[in-house]
């Protein structure tokens, strides 16, 4: 499970390259939408902070985490983006399908990384409770959306 030691919003801004030339796609799941909107805000704020313009941030929504793979694929095929971030939250306490959904989206996003020439970033919380999700969506463990955005910039500019 997500680390209890690392703050997901903590990073060295000096280590992040200028992102003003980048276009970034973000696909957000509707399940656990309040948590996901916090993750989305963390991601967008971070992209803006490092120079990505609003015109170059493409956001689409899908029903649940299981649909993130197809949503990311469709977005990558529809827009000229340099990276795509998948945002979702799967909470074990609320779903007997937890392992299936987690495995499905993890495998799907991994496959996209091998199939396309751009990186796909895993901004998905897989947690035991709503409280753990809140802790990682702007709470005491930071915001996974911030971590995902920093990762997207670094991976898009990987040389
Ligand atoms: C069905 C379902 C359940 C039970 N739990 C979650 C969840 O915690 N997080 C999430 O993003 N999606 C969940 N879903 C919906 C599935 O991801 C998917 O949308 C449906 O199974 C339809 O394919």
GROMACS .gro file of C-alpha atoms and ligand atoms in nm:
model
  182
    1UNK     CA    1   0.000   0.000   0.000
    2UNK     CA    2   0.101   0.363  -0.034
    3UNK     CA    3   0.386   0.456   0.192
    4UNK     CA    4   0.316   0.608   0.531
    5UNK     CA    5   0.660   0.768   0.535
    6UNK     CA    6   0.687   0.964   0.211
    7UNK     CA    7   0.478   1.277   0.171
    8UNK     CA    8   0.335   1.252  -0.179
    9UNK     CA    9   0.349   1.630  -0.229
   10UNK     CA   10   0.711   1.663  -0.119
   11UNK     CA   11   0.966   1.702  -0.398
   12UNK     CA   12   1.259   1.920  -0.495
   13UNK     CA   13   1.124   2.170  -0.748
   14UNK     CA   14   1.482   2.236  -0.865
   15UNK     CA   15   1.490   1.874  -0.991
   16UNK     CA   16   1.190   1.927  -1.218
   17UNK     CA   17   1.268   2.050  -1.571
   18UNK     CA   18   1.081   2.340  -1.730
   19UNK     CA   19   0.757   2.196  -1.869
   20UNK     CA   20   0.632   2.494  -2.070
   21UNK     CA   21   0.667   2.308  -2.400
   22UNK     CA   22   0.468   2.007  -2.284
   23UNK     CA   23   0.110   1.896  -2.347
   24UNK     CA   24  -0.029   1.662  -2.083
   25UNK     CA   25  -0.343   1.445  -2.083
   26UNK     CA   26  -0.524   1.353  -1.762
   27UNK     CA   27  -0.794   1.086  -1.740
   28UNK     CA   28  -1.005   1.089  -1.423
   29UNK     CA   29  -1.238   0.818  -1.293
   30UNK     CA   30  -1.581   0.915  -1.158
   31UNK     CA   31  -1.584   0.653  -0.880
   32UNK     CA   32  -1.478   0.827  -0.556
   33UNK     CA   33  -1.508   1.152  -0.745
   34UNK     CA   34  -1.443   1.385  -0.452
   35UNK     CA   35  -1.110   1.220  -0.382
   36UNK     CA   36  -1.025   1.211  -0.751
   37UNK     CA   37  -1.108   1.578  -0.795
   38UNK     CA   38  -0.858   1.656  -0.518
   39UNK     CA   39  -0.597   1.445  -0.699
   40UNK     CA   40  -0.682   1.623  -1.024
   41UNK     CA   41  -0.640   1.962  -0.857
   42UNK     CA   42  -0.301   1.858  -0.721
   43UNK     CA   43  -0.191   1.743  -1.065
   44UNK     CA   44  -0.315   2.050  -1.254
   45UNK     CA   45  -0.173   2.296  -0.999
   46UNK     CA   46   0.164   2.122  -1.023
   47UNK     CA   47   0.168   2.116  -1.404
   48UNK     CA   48   0.085   2.489  -1.408
   49UNK     CA   49   0.354   2.561  -1.149
   50UNK     CA   50   0.614   2.407  -1.381
   51UNK     CA   51   0.498   2.592  -1.691
   52UNK     CA   52   0.234   2.381  -1.862
   53UNK     CA   53  -0.036   2.612  -2.003
   54UNK     CA   54  -0.405   2.546  -1.945
   55UNK     CA   55  -0.450   2.514  -2.322
   56UNK     CA   56  -0.208   2.220  -2.316
   57UNK     CA   57  -0.381   2.025  -2.039
   58UNK     CA   58  -0.639   1.781  -2.180
   59UNK     CA   59  -0.878   1.626  -1.928
   60UNK     CA   60  -1.126   1.346  -1.989
   61UNK     CA   61  -1.343   1.143  -1.755
   62UNK     CA   62  -1.433   0.775  -1.741
   63UNK     CA   63  -1.679   0.586  -1.515
   64UNK     CA   64  -1.434   0.392  -1.296
   65UNK     CA   65  -1.072   0.292  -1.247
   66UNK     CA   66  -1.120  -0.012  -1.467
   67UNK     CA   67  -1.197   0.219  -1.761
   68UNK     CA   68  -0.881   0.429  -1.712
   69UNK     CA   69  -0.680   0.216  -1.953
   70UNK     CA   70  -0.916   0.266  -2.244
   71UNK     CA   71  -0.964   0.631  -2.151
   72UNK     CA   72  -0.587   0.691  -2.154
   73UNK     CA   73  -0.550   0.509  -2.486
   74UNK     CA   74  -0.830   0.712  -2.644
   75UNK     CA   75  -0.690   1.040  -2.515
   76UNK     CA   76  -0.341   0.957  -2.643
   77UNK     CA   77  -0.486   0.877  -2.985
   78UNK     CA   78  -0.699   1.193  -2.995
   79UNK     CA   79  -0.452   1.461  -2.886
   80UNK     CA   80  -0.081   1.524  -2.933
   81UNK     CA   81   0.019   1.483  -2.571
   82UNK     CA   82   0.364   1.416  -2.426
   83UNK     CA   83   0.235   1.212  -2.129
   84UNK     CA   84  -0.094   1.089  -1.988
   85UNK     CA   85  -0.181   1.070  -1.618
   86UNK     CA   86  -0.444   0.820  -1.501
   87UNK     CA   87  -0.626   0.933  -1.185
   88UNK     CA   88  -0.851   0.706  -0.981
   89UNK     CA   89  -0.917   0.564  -0.636
   90UNK     CA   90  -0.996   0.204  -0.551
   91UNK     CA   91  -1.102   0.146  -0.191
   92UNK     CA   92  -1.082  -0.211  -0.065
   93UNK     CA   93  -1.346  -0.172   0.206
   94UNK     CA   94  -1.604  -0.075  -0.053
   95UNK     CA   95  -1.544  -0.336  -0.318
   96UNK     CA   96  -1.514  -0.714  -0.334
   97UNK     CA   97  -1.367  -0.651  -0.681
   98UNK     CA   98  -1.070  -0.462  -0.533
   99UNK     CA   99  -0.799  -0.700  -0.654
  100UNK     CA  100  -0.951  -0.743  -0.999
  101UNK     CA  101  -0.987  -0.370  -1.056
  102UNK     CA  102  -0.637  -0.295  -0.922
  103UNK     CA  103  -0.481  -0.567  -1.134
  104UNK     CA  104  -0.677  -0.461  -1.440
  105UNK     CA  105  -0.577  -0.096  -1.428
  106UNK     CA  106  -0.217  -0.171  -1.328
  107UNK     CA  107  -0.172  -0.416  -1.613
  108UNK     CA  108  -0.356  -0.187  -1.855
  109UNK     CA  109  -0.145   0.119  -1.780
  110UNK     CA  110   0.174  -0.091  -1.795
  111UNK     CA  111   0.072  -0.220  -2.138
  112UNK     CA  112   0.013   0.133  -2.266
  113UNK     CA  113   0.366   0.227  -2.164
  114UNK     CA  114   0.494  -0.050  -2.389
  115UNK     CA  115   0.258   0.022  -2.678
  116UNK     CA  116   0.292   0.400  -2.716
  117UNK     CA  117   0.591   0.631  -2.749
  118UNK     CA  118   0.480   0.843  -2.454
  119UNK     CA  119   0.468   0.764  -2.082
  120UNK     CA  120   0.146   0.681  -1.897
  121UNK     CA  121   0.157   0.768  -1.528
  122UNK     CA  122  -0.017   0.573  -1.251
  123UNK     CA  123  -0.199   0.828  -1.039
  124UNK     CA  124  -0.427   0.570  -0.882
  125UNK     CA  125  -0.480   0.531  -0.508
  126UNK     CA  126  -0.530   0.170  -0.398
  127UNK     CA  127  -0.621   0.189  -0.031
  128UNK     CA  128  -0.807   0.012   0.247
  129UNK     CA  129  -1.040   0.292   0.353
  130UNK     CA  130  -1.181   0.632   0.262
  131UNK     CA  131  -0.968   0.783   0.538
  132UNK     CA  132  -0.650   0.647   0.379
  133UNK     CA  133  -0.761   0.793   0.047
  134UNK     CA  134  -0.825   1.135   0.203
  135UNK     CA  135  -0.482   1.122   0.367
  136UNK     CA  136  -0.329   1.087   0.018
  137UNK     CA  137  -0.553   1.336  -0.163
  138UNK     CA  138  -0.433   1.652   0.008
  139UNK     CA  139  -0.432   1.516   0.365
  140UNK     CA  140  -0.153   1.420   0.600
  141UNK     CA  141   0.036   1.213   0.342
  142UNK     CA  142   0.021   1.483   0.073
  143UNK     CA  143  -0.144   1.452  -0.267
  144UNK     CA  144  -0.075   1.173  -0.513
  145UNK     CA  145  -0.183   1.404  -0.796
  146UNK     CA  146   0.122   1.620  -0.725
  147UNK     CA  147   0.349   1.317  -0.738
  148UNK     CA  148   0.187   1.201  -1.063
  149UNK     CA  149   0.233   1.543  -1.228
  150UNK     CA  150   0.600   1.565  -1.132
  151UNK     CA  151   0.649   1.212  -1.263
  152UNK     CA  152   0.472   1.298  -1.589
  153UNK     CA  153   0.700   1.598  -1.649
  154UNK     CA  154   1.015   1.402  -1.570
  155UNK     CA  155   0.914   1.107  -1.786
  156UNK     CA  156   0.796   1.322  -2.079
  157UNK     CA  157   1.138   1.492  -2.082
  158UNK     CA  158   1.338   1.178  -2.014
  159UNK     CA  159   1.651   1.170  -2.230
  160LIG     C1  160  -1.756  -0.158  -0.949
  160LIG     C2  161  -1.655  -0.073  -0.879
  160LIG     C3  162  -1.632  -0.089  -0.741
  160LIG     C4  163  -1.709  -0.189  -0.660
  160LIG     N1  164  -1.542  -0.014  -0.676
  160LIG     C5  165  -1.471   0.079  -0.746
  160LIG     C6  166  -1.373   0.159  -0.680
  160LIG     O1  167  -1.349   0.152  -0.559
  160LIG     N2  168  -1.306   0.250  -0.756
  160LIG     C7  169  -1.327   0.266  -0.890
  160LIG     O2  170  -1.262   0.350  -0.953
  160LIG     N3  171  -1.419   0.190  -0.953
  160LIG     C8  172  -1.491   0.098  -0.885
  160LIG     N4  173  -1.584   0.022  -0.948
  160LIG     C9  174  -1.614   0.051  -1.091
  160LIG    C10  175  -1.518  -0.018  -1.189
  160LIG     O3  176  -1.393   0.048  -1.195
  160LIG    C11  177  -1.581  -0.014  -1.330
  160LIG     O4  178  -1.620   0.119  -1.360
  160LIG    C12  179  -1.705  -0.102  -1.340
  160LIG     O5  180  -1.676  -0.233  -1.297
  160LIG    C13  181  -1.757  -0.107  -1.486
  160LIG     O6  182  -1.657  -0.166  -1.571
   0.00000   0.00000   0.00000
